[in-house]
Coordinates of C-alpha atoms in Angstrom, one line a residue:
Chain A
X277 CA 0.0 0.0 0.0
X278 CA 1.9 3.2 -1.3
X279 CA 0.9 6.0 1.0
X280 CA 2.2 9.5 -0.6
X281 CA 2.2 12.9 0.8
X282 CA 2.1 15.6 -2.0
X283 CA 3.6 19.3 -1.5
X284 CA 2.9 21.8 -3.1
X285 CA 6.0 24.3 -1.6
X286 CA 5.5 27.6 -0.8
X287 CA 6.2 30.0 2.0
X288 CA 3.2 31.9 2.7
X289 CA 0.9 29.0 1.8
X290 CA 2.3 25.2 1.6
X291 CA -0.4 22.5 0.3
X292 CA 0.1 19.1 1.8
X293 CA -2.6 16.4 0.7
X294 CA -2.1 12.8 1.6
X295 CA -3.4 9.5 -0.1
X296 CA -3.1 5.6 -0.3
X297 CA -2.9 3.6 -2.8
X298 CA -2.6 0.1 -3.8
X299 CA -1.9 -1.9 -6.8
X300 CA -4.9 -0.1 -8.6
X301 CA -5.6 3.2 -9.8
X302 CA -7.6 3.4 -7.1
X303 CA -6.9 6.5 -4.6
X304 CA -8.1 6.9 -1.2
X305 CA -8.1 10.3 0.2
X306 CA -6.3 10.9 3.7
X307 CA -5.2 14.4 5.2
X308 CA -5.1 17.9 3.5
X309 CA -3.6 21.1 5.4
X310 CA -2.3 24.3 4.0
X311 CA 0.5 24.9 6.0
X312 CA 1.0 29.0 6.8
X313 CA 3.8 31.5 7.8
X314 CA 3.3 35.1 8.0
X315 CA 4.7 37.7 5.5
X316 CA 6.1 39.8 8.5
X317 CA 8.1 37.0 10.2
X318 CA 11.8 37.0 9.5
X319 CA 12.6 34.6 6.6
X320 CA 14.9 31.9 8.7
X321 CA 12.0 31.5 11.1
X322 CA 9.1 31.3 8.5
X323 CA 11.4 28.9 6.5
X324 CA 11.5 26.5 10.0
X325 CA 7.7 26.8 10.9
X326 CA 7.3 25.1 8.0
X327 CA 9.8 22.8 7.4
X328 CA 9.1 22.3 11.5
X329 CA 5.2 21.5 10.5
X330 CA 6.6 19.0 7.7
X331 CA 9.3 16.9 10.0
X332 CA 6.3 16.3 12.1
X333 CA 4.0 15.1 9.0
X334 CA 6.8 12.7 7.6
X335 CA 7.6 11.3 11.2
X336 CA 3.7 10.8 12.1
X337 CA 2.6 9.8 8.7
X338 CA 5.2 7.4 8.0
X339 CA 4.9 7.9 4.4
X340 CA 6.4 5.9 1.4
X341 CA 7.0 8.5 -0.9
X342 CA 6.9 12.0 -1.5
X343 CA 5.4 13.8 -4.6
X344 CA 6.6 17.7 -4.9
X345 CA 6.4 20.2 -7.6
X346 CA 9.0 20.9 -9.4
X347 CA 9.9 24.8 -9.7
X348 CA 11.4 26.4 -12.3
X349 CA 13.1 29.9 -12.2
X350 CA 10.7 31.3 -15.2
X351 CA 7.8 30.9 -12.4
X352 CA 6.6 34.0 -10.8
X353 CA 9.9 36.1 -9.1
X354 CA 8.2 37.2 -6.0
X355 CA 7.1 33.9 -5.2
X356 CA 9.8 31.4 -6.6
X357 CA 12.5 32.3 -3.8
X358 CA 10.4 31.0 -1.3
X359 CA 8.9 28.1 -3.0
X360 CA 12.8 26.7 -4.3
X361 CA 13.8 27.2 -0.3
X362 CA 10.6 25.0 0.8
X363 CA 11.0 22.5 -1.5
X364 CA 14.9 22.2 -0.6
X365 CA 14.0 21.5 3.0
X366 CA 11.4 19.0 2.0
X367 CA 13.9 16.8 -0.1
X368 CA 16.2 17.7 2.8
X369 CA 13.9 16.1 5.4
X370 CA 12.5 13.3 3.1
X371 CA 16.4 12.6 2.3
X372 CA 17.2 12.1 5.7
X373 CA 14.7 9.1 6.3
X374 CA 15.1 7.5 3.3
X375 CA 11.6 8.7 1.8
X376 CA 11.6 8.9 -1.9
X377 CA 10.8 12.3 -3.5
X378 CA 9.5 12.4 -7.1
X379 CA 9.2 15.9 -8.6
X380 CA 6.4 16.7 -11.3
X381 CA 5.7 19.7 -13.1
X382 CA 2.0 21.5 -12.9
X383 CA 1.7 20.6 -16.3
X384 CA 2.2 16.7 -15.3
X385 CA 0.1 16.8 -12.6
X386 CA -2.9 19.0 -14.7
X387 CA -2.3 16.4 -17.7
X388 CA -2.8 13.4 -15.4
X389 CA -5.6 14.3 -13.2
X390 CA -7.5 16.7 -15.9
X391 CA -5.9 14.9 -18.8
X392 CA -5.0 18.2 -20.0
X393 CA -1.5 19.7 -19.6
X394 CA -2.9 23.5 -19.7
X395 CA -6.0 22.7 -17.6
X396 CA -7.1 25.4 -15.0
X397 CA -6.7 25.7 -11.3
X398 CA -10.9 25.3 -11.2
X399 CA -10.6 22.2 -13.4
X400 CA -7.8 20.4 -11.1
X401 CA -9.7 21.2 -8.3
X402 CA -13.0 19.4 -9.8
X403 CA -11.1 16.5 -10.6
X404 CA -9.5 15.9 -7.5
X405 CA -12.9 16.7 -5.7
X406 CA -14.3 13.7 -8.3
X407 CA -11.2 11.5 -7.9
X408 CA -10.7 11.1 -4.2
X409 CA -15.2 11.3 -3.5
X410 CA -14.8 14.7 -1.1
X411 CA -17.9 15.9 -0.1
X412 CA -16.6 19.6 -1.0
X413 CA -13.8 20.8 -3.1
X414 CA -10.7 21.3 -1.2
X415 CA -9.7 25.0 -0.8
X416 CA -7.8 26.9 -1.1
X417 CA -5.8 25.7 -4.2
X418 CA -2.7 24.9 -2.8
X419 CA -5.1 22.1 -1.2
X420 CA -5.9 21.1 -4.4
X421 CA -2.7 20.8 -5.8
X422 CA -1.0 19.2 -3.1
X423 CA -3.2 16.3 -3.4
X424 CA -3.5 16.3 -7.3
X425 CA 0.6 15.9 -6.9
X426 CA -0.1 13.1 -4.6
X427 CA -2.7 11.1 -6.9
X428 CA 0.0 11.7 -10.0
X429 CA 2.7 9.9 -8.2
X430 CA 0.2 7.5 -6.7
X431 CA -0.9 6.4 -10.2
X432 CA 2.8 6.6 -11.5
X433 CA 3.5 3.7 -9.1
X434 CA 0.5 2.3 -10.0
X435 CA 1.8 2.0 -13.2
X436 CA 5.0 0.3 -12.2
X437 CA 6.6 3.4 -11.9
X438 CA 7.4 4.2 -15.4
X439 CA 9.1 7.6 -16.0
X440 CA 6.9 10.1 -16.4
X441 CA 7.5 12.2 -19.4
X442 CA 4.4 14.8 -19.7
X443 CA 6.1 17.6 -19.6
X444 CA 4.9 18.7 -23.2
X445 CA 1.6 16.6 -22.7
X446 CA -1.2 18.3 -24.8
X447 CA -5.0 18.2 -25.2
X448 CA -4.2 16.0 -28.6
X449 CA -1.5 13.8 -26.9
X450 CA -2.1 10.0 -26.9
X451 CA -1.6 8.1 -24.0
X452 CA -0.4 4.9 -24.0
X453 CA -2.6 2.6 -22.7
X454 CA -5.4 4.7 -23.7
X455 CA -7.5 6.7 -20.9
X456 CA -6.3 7.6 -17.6
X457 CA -8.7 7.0 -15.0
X458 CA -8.7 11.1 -15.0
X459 CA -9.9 11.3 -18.5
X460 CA -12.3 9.2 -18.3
X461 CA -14.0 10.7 -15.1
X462 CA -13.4 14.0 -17.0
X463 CA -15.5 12.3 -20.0
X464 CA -18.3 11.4 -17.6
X465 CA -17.9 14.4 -15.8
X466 CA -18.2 16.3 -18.8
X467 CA -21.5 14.2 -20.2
X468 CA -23.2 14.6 -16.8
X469 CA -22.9 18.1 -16.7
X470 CA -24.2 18.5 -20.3
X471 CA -22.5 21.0 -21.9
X472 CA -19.3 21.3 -23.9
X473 CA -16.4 23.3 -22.8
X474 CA -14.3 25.2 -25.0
X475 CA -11.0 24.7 -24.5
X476 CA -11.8 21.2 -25.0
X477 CA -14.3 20.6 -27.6
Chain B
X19 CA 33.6 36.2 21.4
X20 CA 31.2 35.6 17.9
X21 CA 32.2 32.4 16.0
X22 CA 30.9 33.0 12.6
X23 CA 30.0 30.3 9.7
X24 CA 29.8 31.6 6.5
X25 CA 28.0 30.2 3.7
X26 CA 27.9 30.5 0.4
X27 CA 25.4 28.7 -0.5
X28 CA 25.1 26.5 -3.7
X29 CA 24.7 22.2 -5.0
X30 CA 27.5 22.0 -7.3
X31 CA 30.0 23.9 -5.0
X32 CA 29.1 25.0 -1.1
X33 CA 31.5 27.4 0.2
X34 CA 31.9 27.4 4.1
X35 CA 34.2 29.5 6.0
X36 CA 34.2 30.2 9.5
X37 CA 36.0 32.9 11.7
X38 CA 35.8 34.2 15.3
X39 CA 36.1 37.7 16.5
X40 CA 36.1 39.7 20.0
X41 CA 34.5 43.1 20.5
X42 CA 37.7 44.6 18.2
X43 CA 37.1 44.8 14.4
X44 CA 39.9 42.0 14.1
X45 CA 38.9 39.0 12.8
X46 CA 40.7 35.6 13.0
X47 CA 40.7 32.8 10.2
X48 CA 39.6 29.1 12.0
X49 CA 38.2 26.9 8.9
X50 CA 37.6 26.9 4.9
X51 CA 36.1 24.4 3.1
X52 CA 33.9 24.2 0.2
X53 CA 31.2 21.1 0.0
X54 CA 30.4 19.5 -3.2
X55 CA 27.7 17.6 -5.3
X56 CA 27.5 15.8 -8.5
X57 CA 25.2 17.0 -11.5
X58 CA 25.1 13.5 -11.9
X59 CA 23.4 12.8 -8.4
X60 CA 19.7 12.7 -8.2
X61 CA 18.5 16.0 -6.9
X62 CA 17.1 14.9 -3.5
X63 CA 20.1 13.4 -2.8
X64 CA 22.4 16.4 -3.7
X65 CA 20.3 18.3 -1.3
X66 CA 20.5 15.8 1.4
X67 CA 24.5 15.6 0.9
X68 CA 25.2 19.0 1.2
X69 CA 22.6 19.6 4.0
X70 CA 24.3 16.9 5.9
X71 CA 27.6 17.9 5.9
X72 CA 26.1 21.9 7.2
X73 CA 24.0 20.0 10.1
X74 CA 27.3 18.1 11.4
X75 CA 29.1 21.8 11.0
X76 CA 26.6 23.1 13.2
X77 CA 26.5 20.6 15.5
X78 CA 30.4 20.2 16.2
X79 CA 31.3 23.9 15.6
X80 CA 28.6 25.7 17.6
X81 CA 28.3 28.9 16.2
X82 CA 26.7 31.9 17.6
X83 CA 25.9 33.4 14.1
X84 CA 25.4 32.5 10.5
X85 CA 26.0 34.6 7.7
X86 CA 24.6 33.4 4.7
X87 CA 24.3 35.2 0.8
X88 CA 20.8 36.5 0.2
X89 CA 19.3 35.0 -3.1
X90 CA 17.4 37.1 -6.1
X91 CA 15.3 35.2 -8.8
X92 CA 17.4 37.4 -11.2
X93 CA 20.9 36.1 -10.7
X94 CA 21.8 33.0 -13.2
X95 CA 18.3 31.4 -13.8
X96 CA 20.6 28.0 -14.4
X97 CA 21.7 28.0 -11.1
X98 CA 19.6 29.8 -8.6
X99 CA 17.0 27.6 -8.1
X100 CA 19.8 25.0 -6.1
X101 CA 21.2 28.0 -4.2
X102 CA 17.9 28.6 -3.4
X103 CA 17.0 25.0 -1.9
X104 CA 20.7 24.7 0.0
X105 CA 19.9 28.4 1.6
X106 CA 16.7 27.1 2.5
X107 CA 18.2 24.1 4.0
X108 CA 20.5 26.4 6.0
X109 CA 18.0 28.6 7.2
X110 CA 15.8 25.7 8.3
X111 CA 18.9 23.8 10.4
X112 CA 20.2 26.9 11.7
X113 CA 16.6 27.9 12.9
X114 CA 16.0 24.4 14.5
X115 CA 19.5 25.2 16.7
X116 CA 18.1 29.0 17.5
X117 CA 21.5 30.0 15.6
X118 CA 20.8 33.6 14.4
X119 CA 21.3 34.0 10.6
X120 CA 22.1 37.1 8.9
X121 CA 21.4 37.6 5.0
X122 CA 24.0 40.0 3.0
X123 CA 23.5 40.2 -0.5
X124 CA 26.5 39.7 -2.5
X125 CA 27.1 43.6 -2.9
X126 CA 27.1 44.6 0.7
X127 CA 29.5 41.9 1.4
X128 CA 31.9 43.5 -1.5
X129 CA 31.6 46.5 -0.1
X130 CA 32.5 45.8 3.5
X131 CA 35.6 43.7 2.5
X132 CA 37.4 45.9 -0.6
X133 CA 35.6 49.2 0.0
X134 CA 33.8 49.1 -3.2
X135 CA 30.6 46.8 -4.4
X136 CA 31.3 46.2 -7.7
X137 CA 34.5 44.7 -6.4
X138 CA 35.6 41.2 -8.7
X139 CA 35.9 38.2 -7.4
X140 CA 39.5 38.3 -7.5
X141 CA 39.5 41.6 -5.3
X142 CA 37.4 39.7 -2.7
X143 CA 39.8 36.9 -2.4
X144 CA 42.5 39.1 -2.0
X145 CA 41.3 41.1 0.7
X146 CA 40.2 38.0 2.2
X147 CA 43.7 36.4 2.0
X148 CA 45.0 39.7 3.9
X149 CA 42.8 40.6 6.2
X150 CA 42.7 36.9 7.8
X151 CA 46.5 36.8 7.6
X152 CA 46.4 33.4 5.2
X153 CA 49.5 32.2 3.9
X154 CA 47.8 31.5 0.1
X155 CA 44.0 33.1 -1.0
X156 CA 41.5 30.7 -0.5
X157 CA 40.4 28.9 -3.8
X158 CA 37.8 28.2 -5.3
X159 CA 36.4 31.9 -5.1
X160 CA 33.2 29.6 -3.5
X161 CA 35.5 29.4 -0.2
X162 CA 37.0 33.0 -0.4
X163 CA 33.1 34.5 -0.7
X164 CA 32.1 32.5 2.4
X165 CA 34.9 33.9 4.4
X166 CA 34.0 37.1 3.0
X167 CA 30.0 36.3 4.7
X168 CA 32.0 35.2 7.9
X169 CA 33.9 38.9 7.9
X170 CA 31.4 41.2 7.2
X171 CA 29.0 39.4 9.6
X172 CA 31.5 40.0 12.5
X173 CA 32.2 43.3 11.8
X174 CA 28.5 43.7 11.6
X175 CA 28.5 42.4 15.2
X176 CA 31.6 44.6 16.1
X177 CA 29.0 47.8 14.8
X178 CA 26.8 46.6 17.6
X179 CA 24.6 44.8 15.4
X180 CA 23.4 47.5 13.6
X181 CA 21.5 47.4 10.2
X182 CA 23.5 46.9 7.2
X183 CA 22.2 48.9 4.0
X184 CA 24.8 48.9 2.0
X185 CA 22.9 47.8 -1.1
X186 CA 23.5 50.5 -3.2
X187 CA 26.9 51.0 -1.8
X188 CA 29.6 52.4 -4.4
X189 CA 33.0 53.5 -4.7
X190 CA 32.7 56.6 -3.5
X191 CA 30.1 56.3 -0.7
X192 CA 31.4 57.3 2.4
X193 CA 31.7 55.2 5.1
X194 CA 30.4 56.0 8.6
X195 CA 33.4 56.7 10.7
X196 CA 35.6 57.1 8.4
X197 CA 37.7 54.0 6.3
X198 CA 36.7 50.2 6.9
X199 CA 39.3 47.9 7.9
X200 CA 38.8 46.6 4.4
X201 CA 39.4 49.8 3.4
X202 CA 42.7 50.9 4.6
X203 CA 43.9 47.2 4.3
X204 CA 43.3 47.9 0.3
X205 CA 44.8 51.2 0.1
X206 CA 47.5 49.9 2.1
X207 CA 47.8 46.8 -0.3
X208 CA 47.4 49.3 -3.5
X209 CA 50.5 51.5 -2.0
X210 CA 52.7 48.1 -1.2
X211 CA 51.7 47.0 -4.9
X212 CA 53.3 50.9 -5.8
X213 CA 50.5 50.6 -9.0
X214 CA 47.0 52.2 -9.6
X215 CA 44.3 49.5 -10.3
X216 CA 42.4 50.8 -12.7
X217 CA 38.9 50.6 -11.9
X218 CA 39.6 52.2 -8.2
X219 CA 42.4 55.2 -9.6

């Protein structure tokens, strides 16, 4: 049973979202928590109270692996500092006890769980919601995202853990083996609520 | 008596330097090194390698102060992102051990050790080598910059602590109180050398 905590990094808000999984595609939702630090708080200590909040996740949680985003430096300036230093400390920590970390792009974990590489933070949000049977969508969307990274890597396992290779992943792309479970529930998704989208007709 | 680690912090090369220093401005040279990682390494593990090897410098040289190089997103996109995780990393281990750190951006630190903040890297190392008394400048220019961190921290301390805004500091900003150590060790070194340098004539 692979149990993975996704992170989405961040400094001011840090998404953690927790599943299991066996062999199936099958995902079983767990834990989410946006994890918080204040603007105004020096940058050493903000930098600890998270990294402080996520010792204690991978400790209690005992998780078997680890899926982060991947940042580039292109990303938003402001924000990108921060997000690089969290996601150091959580390979840091995960390191240290031997817990795998996969990194994904948002464009991996959009294709996989919307089946669309360019999807929306509304549409990931839906999906996950769909996916994992919440009762309301998980807010805010670092919620989201944290456990969309999560069900990605748990379904990459699933899959025998197979390199991932989305990066360029398109509405038109094929993908072997034909639908992911996510484009199929956006399929039905889609006929249930009637209408057409867009960006995807 | 401060004992000061400086880091410059970075995945393919580290550079750590530590000096101590008393309520004088004189600072005294105790260690150089400069940690390393292999592109070739897997990410998390590069992380976890050179994160190690700061949390066992911690540990076994106590120090009552960290100095570490403050990031921008606009420096070399190809690298910034890992000095980005690694200063994360420091922050977070430092934090945990209620060591203080202070952030200089690379400017300020120019400017306290060679008098000017557009100073080359070759400038720093030499006023490194002289103000610390070394018998040969400390290569790579990773180790030299982090012993730079270590002596501008301490003379920080020697101020009393108070803020450093020497951002924007140039060549012919004057220096509250007159001429830095820095300072009249350069002009000292430029009259020895009997030649004008120059981008300081």
């Amino acid at each position: 049973m692979a149990r993975i905590i996704g992170v989405d990094p961040g400094l001011t808000r840090c998404g953690i979202g927790i599943v299991t999984a066996g062999a199936s595609r099958r995902v079983t939702f767990e834990h989410v928590e946006v994890l918080r630090s204040s603007a105004e708080t020096p940058l050493p200590e903000r930098i600890h109270r998270i990294g402080a909040s996520i010792e204690r996740l991978l400790d209690g949680e005992k998780p078997t692996g680890i899926a982060l985003e991947r940042v580039f430096a292109q990303d938003n300036v402001a924000s990108v500092m921060g997000v690089a230093q969290i996601s150091g400390v959580v390979m840091y920590l995960a390191e240290a006890r031997g817990i795998p970390v996969a990194l994904y792009t948002p464009n991996e974990v959009k294709a996989q769980v919307t089946g669309y590489g360019a999807a929306d933070k509304a549409q990931v949000t839906t999906m996950v919601t769909r996916l994992l049977g919440l009762a309301e969508p998980p807010k805010p969307a670092d919620a989201a995202d944290a456990l969309a990274l999560a069900i990605t890597h748990a379904w990459h396992l699933a899959r025998g853990g197979a390199a991932v290779r989305m990066e360029r992943f398109g509405r038109q792309a094929a993908v072997p083996g034909g639908e992911t479970p996510a484009q199929r529930a956006w399929r039905e998704a889609e006929s249930k609520l009637g209408r057409r989208r867009g960006a995807r007709s």
